mmCIF file of C-alpha atoms and ligand atoms in Angstrom:
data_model
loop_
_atom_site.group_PDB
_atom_site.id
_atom_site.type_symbol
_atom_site.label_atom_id
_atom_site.label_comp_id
_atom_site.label_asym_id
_atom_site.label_seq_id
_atom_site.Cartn_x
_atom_site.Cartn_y
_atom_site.Cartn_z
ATOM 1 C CA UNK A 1 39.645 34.403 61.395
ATOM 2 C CA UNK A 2 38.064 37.238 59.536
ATOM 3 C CA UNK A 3 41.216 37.099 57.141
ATOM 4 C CA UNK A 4 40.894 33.533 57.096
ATOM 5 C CA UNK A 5 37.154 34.175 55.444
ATOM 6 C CA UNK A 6 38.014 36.682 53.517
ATOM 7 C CA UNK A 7 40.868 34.209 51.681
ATOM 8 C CA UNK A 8 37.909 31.713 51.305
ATOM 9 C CA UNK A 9 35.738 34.322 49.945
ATOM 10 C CA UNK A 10 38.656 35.153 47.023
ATOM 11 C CA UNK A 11 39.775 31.851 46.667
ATOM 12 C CA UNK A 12 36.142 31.089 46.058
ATOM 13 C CA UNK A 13 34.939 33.150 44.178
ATOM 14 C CA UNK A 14 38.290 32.673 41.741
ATOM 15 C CA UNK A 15 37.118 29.135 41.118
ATOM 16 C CA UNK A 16 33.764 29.561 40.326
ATOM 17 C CA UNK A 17 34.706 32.756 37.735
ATOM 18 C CA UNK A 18 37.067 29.902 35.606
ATOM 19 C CA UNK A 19 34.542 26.834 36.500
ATOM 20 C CA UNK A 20 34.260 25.220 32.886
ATOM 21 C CA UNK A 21 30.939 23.116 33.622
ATOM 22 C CA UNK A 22 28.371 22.310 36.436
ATOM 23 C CA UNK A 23 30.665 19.453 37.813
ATOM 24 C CA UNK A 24 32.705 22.121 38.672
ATOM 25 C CA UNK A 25 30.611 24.519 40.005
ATOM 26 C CA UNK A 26 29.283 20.879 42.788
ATOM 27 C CA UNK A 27 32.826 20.746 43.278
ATOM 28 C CA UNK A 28 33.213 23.845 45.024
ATOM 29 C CA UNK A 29 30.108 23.918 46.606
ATOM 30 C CA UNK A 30 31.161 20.970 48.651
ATOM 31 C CA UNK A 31 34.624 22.142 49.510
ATOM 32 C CA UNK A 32 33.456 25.705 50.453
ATOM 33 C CA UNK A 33 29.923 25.216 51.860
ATOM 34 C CA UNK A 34 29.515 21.955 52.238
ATOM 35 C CA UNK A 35 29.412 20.000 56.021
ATOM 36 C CA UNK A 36 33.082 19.728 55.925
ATOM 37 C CA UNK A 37 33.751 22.181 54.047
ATOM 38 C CA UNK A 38 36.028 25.091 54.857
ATOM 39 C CA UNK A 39 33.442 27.467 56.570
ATOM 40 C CA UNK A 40 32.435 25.357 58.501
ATOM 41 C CA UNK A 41 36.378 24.195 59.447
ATOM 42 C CA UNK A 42 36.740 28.096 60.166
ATOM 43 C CA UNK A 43 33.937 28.148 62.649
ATOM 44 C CA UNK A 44 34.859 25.279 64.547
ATOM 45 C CA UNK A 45 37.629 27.784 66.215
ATOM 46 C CA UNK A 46 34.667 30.220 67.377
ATOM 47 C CA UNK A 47 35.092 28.659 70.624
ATOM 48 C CA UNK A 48 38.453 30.470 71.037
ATOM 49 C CA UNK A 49 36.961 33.837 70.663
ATOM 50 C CA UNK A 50 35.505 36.520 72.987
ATOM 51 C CA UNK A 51 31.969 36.985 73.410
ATOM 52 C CA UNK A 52 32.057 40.632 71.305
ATOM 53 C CA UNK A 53 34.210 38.760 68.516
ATOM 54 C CA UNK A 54 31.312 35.520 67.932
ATOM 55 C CA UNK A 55 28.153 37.530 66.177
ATOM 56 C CA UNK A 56 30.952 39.559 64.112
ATOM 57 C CA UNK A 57 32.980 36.393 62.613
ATOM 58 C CA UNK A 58 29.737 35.083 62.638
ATOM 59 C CA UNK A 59 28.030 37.674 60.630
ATOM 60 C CA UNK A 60 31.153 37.636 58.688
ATOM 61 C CA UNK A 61 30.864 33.776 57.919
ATOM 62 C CA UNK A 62 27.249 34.256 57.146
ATOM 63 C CA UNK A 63 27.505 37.188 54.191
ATOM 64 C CA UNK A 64 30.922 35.114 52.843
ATOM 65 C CA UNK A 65 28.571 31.748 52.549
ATOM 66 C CA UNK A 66 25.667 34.162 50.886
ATOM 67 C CA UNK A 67 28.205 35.532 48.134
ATOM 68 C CA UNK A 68 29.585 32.326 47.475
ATOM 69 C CA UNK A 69 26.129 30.566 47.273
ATOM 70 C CA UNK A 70 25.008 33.423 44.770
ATOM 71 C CA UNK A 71 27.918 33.713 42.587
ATOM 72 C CA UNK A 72 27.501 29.822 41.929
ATOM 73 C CA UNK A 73 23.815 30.200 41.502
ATOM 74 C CA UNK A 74 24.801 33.108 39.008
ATOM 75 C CA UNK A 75 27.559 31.104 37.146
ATOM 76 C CA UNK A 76 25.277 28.339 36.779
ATOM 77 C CA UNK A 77 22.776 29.941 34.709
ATOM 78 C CA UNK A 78 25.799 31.270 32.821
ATOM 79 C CA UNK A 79 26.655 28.020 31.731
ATOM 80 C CA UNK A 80 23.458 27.086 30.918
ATOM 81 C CA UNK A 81 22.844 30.072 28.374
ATOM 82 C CA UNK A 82 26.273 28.874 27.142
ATOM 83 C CA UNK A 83 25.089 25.553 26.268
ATOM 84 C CA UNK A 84 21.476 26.059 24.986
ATOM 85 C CA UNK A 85 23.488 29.008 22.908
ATOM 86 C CA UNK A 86 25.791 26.061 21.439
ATOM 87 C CA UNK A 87 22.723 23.424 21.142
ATOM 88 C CA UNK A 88 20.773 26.304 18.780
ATOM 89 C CA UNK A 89 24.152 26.962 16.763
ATOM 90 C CA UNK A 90 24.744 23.037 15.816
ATOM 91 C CA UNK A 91 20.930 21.964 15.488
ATOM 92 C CA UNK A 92 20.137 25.323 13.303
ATOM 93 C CA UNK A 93 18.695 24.512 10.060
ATOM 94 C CA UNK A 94 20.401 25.233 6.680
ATOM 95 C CA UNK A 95 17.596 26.679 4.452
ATOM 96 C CA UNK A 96 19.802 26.428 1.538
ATOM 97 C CA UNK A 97 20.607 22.111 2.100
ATOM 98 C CA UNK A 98 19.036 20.889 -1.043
ATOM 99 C CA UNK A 99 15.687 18.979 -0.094
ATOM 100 C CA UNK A 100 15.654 15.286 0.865
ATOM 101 C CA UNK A 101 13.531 13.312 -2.593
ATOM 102 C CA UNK A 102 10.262 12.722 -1.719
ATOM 103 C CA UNK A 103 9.604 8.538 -2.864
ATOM 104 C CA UNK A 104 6.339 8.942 -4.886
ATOM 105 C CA UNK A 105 4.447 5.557 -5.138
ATOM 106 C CA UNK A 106 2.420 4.442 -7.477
ATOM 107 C CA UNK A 107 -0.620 2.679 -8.462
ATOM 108 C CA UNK A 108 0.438 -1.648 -9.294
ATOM 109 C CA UNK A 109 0.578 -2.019 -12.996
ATOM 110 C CA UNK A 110 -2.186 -5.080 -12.710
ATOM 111 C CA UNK A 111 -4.603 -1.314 -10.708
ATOM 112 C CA UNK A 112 -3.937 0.139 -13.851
ATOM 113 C CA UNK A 113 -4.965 -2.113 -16.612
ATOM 114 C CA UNK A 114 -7.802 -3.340 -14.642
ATOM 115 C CA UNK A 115 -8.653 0.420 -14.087
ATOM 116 C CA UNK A 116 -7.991 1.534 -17.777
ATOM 117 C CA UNK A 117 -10.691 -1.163 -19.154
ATOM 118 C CA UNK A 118 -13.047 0.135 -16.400
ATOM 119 C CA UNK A 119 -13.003 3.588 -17.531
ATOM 120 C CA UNK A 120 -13.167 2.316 -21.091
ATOM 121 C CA UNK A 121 -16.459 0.478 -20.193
ATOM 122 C CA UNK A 122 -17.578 2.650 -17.857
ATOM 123 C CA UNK A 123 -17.575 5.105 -21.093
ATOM 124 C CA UNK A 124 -19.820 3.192 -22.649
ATOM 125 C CA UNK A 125 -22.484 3.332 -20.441
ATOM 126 C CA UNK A 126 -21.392 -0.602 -18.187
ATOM 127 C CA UNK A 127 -21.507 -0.086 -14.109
ATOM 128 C CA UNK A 128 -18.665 -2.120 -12.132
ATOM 129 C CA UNK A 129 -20.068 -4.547 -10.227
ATOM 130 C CA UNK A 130 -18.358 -7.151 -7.147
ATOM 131 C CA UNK A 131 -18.744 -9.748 -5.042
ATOM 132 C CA UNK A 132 -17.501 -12.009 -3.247
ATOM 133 C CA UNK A 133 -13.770 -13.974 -3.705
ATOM 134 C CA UNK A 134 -15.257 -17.235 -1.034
ATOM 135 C CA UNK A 135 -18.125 -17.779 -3.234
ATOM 136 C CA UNK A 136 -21.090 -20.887 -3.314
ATOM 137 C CA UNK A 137 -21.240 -23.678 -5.376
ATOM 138 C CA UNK A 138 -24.451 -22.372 -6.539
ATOM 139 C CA UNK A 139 -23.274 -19.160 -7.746
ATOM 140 C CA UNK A 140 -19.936 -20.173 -9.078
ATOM 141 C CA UNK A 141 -20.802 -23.255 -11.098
ATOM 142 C CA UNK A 142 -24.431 -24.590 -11.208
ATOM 143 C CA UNK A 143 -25.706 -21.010 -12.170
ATOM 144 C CA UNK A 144 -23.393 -21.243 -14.982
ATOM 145 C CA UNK A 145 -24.815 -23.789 -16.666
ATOM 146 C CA UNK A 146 -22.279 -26.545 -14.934
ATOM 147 C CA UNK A 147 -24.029 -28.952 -13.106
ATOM 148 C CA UNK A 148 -22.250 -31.307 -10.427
ATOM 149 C CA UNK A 149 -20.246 -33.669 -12.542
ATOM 150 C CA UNK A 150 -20.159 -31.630 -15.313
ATOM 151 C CA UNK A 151 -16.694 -32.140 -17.086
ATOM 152 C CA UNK A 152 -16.157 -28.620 -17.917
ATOM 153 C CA UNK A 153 -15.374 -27.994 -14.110
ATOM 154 C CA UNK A 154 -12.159 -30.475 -14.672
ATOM 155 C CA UNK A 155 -11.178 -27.275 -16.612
ATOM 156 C CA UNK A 156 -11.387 -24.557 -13.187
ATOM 157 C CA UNK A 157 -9.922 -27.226 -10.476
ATOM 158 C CA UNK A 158 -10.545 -24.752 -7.392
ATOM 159 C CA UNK A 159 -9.560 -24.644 -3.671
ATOM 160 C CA UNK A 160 -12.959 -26.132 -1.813
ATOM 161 C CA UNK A 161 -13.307 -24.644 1.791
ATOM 162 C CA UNK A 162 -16.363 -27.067 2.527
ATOM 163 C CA UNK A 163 -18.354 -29.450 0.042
ATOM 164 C CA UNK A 164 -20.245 -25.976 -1.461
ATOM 165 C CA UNK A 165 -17.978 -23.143 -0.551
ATOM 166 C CA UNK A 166 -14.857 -22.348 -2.370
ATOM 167 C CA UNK A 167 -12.630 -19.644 -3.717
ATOM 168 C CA UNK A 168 -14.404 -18.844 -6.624
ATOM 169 C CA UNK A 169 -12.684 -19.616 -9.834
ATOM 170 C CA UNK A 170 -13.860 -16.826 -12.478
ATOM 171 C CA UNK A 171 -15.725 -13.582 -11.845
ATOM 172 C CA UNK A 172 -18.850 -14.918 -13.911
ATOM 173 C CA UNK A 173 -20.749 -15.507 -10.328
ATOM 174 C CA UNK A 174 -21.110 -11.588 -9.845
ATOM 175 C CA UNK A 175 -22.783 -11.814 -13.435
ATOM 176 C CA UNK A 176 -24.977 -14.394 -12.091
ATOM 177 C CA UNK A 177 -25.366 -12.295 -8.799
ATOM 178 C CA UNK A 178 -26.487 -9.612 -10.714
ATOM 179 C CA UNK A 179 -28.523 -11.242 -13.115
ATOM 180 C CA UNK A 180 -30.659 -12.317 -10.160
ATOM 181 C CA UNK A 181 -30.860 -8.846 -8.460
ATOM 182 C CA UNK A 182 -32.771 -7.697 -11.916
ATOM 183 C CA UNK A 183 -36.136 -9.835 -11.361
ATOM 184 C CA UNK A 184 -35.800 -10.226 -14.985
ATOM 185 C CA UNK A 185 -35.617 -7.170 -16.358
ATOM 186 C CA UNK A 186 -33.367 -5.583 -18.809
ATOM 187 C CA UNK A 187 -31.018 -3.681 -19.462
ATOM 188 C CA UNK A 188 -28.183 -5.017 -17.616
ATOM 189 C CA UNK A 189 -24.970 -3.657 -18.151
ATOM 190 C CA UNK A 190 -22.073 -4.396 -16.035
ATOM 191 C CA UNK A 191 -18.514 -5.320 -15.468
ATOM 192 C CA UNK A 192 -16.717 -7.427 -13.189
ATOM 193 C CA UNK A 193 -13.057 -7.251 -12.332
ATOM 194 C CA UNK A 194 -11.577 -9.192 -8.963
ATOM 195 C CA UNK A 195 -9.307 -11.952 -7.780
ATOM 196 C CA UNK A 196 -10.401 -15.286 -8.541
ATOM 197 C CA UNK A 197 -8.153 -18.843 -7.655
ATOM 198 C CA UNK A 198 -7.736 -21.849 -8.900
ATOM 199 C CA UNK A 199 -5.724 -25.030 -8.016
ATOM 200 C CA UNK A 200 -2.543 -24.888 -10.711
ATOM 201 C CA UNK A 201 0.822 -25.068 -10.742
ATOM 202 C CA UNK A 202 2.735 -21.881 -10.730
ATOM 203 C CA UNK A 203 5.091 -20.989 -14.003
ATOM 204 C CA UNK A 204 5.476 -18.527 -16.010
ATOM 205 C CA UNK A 205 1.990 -18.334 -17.413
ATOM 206 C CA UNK A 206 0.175 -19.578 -14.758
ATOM 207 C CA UNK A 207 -0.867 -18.329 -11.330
ATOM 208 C CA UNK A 208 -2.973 -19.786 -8.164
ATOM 209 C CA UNK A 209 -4.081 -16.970 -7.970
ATOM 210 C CA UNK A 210 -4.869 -14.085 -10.505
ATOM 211 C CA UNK A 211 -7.641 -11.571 -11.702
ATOM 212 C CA UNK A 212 -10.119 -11.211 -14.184
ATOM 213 C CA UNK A 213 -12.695 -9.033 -15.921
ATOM 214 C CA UNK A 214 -15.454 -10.231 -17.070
ATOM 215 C CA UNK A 215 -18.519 -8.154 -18.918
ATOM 216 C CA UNK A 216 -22.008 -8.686 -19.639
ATOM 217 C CA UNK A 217 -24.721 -6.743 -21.047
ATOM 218 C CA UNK A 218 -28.162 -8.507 -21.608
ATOM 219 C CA UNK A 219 -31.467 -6.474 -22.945
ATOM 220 C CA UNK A 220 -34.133 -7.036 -25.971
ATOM 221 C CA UNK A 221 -32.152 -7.405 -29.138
ATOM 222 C CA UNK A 222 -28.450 -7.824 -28.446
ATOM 223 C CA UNK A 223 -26.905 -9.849 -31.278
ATOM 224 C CA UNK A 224 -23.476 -11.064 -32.250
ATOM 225 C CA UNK A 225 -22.886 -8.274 -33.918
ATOM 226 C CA UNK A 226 -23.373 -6.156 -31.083
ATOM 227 C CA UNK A 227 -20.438 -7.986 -29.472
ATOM 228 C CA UNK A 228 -17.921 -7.856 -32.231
ATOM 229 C CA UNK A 229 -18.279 -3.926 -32.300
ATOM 230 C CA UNK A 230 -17.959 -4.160 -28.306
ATOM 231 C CA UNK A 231 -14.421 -6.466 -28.605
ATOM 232 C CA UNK A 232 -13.526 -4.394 -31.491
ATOM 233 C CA UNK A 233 -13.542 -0.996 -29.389
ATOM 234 C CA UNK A 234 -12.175 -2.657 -26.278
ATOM 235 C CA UNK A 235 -8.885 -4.329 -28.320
ATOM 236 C CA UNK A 236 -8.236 -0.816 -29.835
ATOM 237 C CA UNK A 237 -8.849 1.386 -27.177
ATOM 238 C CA UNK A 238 -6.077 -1.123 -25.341
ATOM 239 C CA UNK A 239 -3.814 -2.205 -27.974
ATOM 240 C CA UNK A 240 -4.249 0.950 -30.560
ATOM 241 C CA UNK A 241 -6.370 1.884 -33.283
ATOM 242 C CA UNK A 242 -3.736 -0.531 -35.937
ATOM 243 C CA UNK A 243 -4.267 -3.798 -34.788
ATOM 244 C CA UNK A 244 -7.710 -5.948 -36.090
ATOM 245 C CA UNK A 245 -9.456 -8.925 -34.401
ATOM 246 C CA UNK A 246 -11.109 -11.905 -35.466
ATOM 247 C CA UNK A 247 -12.902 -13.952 -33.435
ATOM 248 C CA UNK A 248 -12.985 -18.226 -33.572
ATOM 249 C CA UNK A 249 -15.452 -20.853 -32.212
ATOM 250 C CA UNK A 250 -14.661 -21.887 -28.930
ATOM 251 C CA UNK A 251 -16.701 -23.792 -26.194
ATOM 252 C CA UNK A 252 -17.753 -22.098 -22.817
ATOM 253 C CA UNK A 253 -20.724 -24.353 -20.750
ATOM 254 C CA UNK A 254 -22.264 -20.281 -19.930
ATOM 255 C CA UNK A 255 -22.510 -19.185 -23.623
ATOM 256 C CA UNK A 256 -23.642 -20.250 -27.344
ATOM 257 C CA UNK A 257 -22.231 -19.609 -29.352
ATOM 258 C CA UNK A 258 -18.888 -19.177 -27.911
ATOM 259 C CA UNK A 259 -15.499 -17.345 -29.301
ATOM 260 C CA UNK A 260 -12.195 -17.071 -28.321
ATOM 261 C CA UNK A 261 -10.922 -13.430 -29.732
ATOM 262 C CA UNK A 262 -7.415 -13.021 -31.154
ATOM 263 C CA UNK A 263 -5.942 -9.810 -32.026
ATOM 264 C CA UNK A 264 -3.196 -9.006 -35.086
ATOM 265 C CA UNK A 265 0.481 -9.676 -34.006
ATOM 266 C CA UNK A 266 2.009 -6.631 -33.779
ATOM 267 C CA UNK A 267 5.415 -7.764 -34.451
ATOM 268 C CA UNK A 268 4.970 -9.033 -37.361
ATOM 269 C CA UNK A 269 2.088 -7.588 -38.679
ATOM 270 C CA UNK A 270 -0.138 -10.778 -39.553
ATOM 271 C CA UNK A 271 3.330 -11.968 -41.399
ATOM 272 C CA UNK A 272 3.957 -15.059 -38.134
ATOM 273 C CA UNK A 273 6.875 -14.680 -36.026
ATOM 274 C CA UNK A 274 7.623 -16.685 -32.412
ATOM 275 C CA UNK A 275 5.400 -13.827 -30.694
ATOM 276 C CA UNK A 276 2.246 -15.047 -32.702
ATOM 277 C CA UNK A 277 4.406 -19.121 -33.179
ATOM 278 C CA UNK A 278 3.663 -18.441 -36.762
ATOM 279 C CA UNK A 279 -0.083 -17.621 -36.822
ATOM 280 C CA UNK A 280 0.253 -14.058 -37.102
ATOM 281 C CA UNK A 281 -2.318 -13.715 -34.362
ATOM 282 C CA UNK A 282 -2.172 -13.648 -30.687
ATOM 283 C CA UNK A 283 -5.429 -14.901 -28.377
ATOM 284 C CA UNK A 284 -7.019 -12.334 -25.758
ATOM 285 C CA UNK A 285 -10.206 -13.478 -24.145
ATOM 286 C CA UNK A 286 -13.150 -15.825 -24.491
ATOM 287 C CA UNK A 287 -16.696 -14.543 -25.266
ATOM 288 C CA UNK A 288 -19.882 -15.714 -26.141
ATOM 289 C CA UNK A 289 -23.746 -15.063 -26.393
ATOM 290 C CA UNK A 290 -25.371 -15.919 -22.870
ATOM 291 C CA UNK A 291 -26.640 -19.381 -22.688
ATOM 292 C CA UNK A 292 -30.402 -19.533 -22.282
ATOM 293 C CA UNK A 293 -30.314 -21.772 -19.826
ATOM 294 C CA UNK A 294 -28.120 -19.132 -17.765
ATOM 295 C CA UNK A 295 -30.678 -16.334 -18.033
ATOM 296 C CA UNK A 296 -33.509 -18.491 -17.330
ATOM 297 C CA UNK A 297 -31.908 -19.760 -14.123
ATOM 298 C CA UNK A 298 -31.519 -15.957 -13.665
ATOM 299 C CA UNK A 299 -34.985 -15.485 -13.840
ATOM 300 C CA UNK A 300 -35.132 -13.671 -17.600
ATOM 301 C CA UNK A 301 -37.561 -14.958 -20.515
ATOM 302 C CA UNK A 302 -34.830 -15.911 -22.431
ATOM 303 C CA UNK A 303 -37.279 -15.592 -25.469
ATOM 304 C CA UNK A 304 -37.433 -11.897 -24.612
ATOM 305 C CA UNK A 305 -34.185 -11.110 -23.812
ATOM 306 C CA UNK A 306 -30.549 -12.122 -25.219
ATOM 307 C CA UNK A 307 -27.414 -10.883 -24.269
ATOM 308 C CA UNK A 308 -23.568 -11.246 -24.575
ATOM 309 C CA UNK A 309 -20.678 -11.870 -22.035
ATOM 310 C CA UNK A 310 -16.708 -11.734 -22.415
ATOM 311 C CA UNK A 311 -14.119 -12.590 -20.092
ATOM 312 C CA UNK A 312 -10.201 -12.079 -19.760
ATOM 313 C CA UNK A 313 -7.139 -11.605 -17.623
ATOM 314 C CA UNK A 314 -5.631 -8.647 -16.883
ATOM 315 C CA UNK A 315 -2.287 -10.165 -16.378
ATOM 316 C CA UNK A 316 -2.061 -11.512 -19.721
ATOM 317 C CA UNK A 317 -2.942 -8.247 -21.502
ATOM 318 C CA UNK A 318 0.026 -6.088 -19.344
ATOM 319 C CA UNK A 319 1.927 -8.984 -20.084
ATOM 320 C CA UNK A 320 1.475 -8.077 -23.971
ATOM 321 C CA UNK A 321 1.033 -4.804 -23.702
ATOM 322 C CA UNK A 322 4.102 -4.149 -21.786
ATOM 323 C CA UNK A 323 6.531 -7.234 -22.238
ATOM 324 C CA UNK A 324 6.081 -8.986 -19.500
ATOM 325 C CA UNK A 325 7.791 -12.337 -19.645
ATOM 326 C CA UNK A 326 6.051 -14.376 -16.407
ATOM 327 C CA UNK A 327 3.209 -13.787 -14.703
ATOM 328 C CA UNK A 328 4.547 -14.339 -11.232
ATOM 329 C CA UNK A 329 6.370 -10.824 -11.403
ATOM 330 C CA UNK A 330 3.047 -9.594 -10.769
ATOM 331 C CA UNK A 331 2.912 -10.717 -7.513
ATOM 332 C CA UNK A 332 6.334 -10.525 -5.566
ATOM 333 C CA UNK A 333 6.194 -7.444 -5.008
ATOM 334 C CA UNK A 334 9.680 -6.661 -6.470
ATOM 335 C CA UNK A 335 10.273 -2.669 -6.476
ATOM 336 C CA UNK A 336 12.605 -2.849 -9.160
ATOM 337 C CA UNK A 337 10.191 -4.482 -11.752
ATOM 338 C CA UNK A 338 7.158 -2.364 -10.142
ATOM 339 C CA UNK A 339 9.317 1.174 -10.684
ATOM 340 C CA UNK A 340 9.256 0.669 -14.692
ATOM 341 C CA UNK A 341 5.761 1.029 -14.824
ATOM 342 C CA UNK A 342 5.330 4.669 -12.903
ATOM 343 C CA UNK A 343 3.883 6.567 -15.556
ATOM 344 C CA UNK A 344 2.702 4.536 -18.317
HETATM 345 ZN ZN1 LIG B 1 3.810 -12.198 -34.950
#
């Protein structure tokens, strides 16, 4: 029996030294140590021995089981180094792998026109003013100088939520808004850009939706003039210091008199080409002096104070200033048209 053990012991301990994995390593647990394993096969014959023989086979029996149980325990964490050893060497990092491109957004091209005539204005002494896109019919129309029924309001069609709330069709309200804040006093000098809405069919020039700025400065002695030089700086500043303006009666219900502003073509340089359709000018944005009636619904003398008020779209000056050909690539949100702008 004792050179029965010692066989196990070699045979063992052989197995374990060229065990390739854990599974392995089970594996001969079981068939050495395990309930039917060989030990315990051996000691099944103890019976047959003499009563000096038992506590030495079985002391025997007891230091083979020990060795075997600590050379797996010992090859085990062998393997173990081996593989954390080999996880480290194919998860190291290669410091000299070029880096991954970072994708660097960018502000919408819409952000930045509206933002570039803020800081224009802004420059010249205006504050930016907001409120809200569900608006009242109060503040959106009637303060405007367009009663119920008026025809003008054909003209802004809007999205009613209830019989005087709706989805406010120009930015003019915050004027109004304003206006009302200044218990009649002067100066006030603001602009208004936001998201207005109004009931149209979508094409390539119009929107359901779409923004605008408007501006208004009202104080003792503004005059026409005043508003010329204002239109003149803004269409400059945006369109560069070669192109003129000229401004053209117009109708608005909020201002009199009212102008529509065109600037020069610069294609064709005043000379008419299918840019301009001949005229050799290209419109911009309505304007006007504020009507009394709007400043006295404000709560201003309108004997004391005058004022003047533009308005225009964003989308139609990027669409000029950068050749944009339809308004709706404004809004879907296509990377590849949003990409060309980056930068401008
Ligand atoms: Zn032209």
């Amino acid at each position: 029996m004792k050179e029965r053990l010692k066989e196990i012991k070699q045979e063992a301990l052989d197995r374990i030294q060229s065990a390739a994995d854990e599974q392995s390593l089970q594996d001969v647990r079981v068939y050495f140590l395990g309930k039917k394993g060989q030990i315990t096969e051996v000691l099944k014959g103890m019976g047959k021995l003499s009563k000096e023989e038992r506590p030495v086979i079985g002391q025997l029996a007891n230091e083979v089981r020990d060795e075997i149980t600590e050379a797996l325990e010992s090859k085990k964490a062998k393997l173990e180094q081996v593989a954390l050893e080999q996880q480290l060497q194919e998860e190291s990092v290669d410091v000299t792998l070029p880096g991954r491109p970072v994708n660097m957004g960018g502000p919408h091209l819409l952000r930045k026109v509206i933002r570039d005539i803020e800081d224009l204005f802004t420059s010249m002494g205006y504050e930016v003013a907001e409120g809200p896109e569900v608006e009242t019919d109060f503040y959106n129309f009637e303060s405007l100088n367009l009663p119920k029924h008026h025809p003008a309001r054909d003209m802004q069609d809007s999205f009613f939520i209830t019989d005087e709330l709706l989805m406010r069709t120009q930015t003019s309200p915050v004027q109004a808004r304003t206006l009302r804040k200044h218990d009649g006093q002067g100066p006030v000098k603001i602009i208004c850009p936001g998201k207005v809405y109004r009931r149209d069919t979508d094409d390539a020039t119009h929107s359901h939706q779409f923004t605008q700025i408007e501006g208004l400065y009202v104080d003792e002695n503004i005059r026409m003039s005043d508003l010329k030089g204002t239109l003149n700086v803004f269409a400059k500043h945006i369109f560069g210091e070669d192109r003129s303006i000229r401004l053209r009666p117009s109708f608005f219900p909020f201002t009199e008199p009212s102008v529509e502003m065109d600037i020069s073509c610069k294609i064709c340089g005043g000379e008419g080409c299918s840019v301009c359709k001949g005229s050799g000018w290209i419109e911009i944005l309505g304007a006007g002096m504020v009507h009394p009636n709007v400043l006295e619904m404000a709560g201003f003398d309108s004997e004391k104070y005058t004022g003047f008020a533009f308005g225009m779209g964003p989308e139609r000056i990027a669409m000029l200033k950068y050749g944009v050909e339809d308004i709706r690539h404004f809004y879907t949100n296509d990377i590849r048209f949003l990409k060309q702008f980056h930068g401008v």
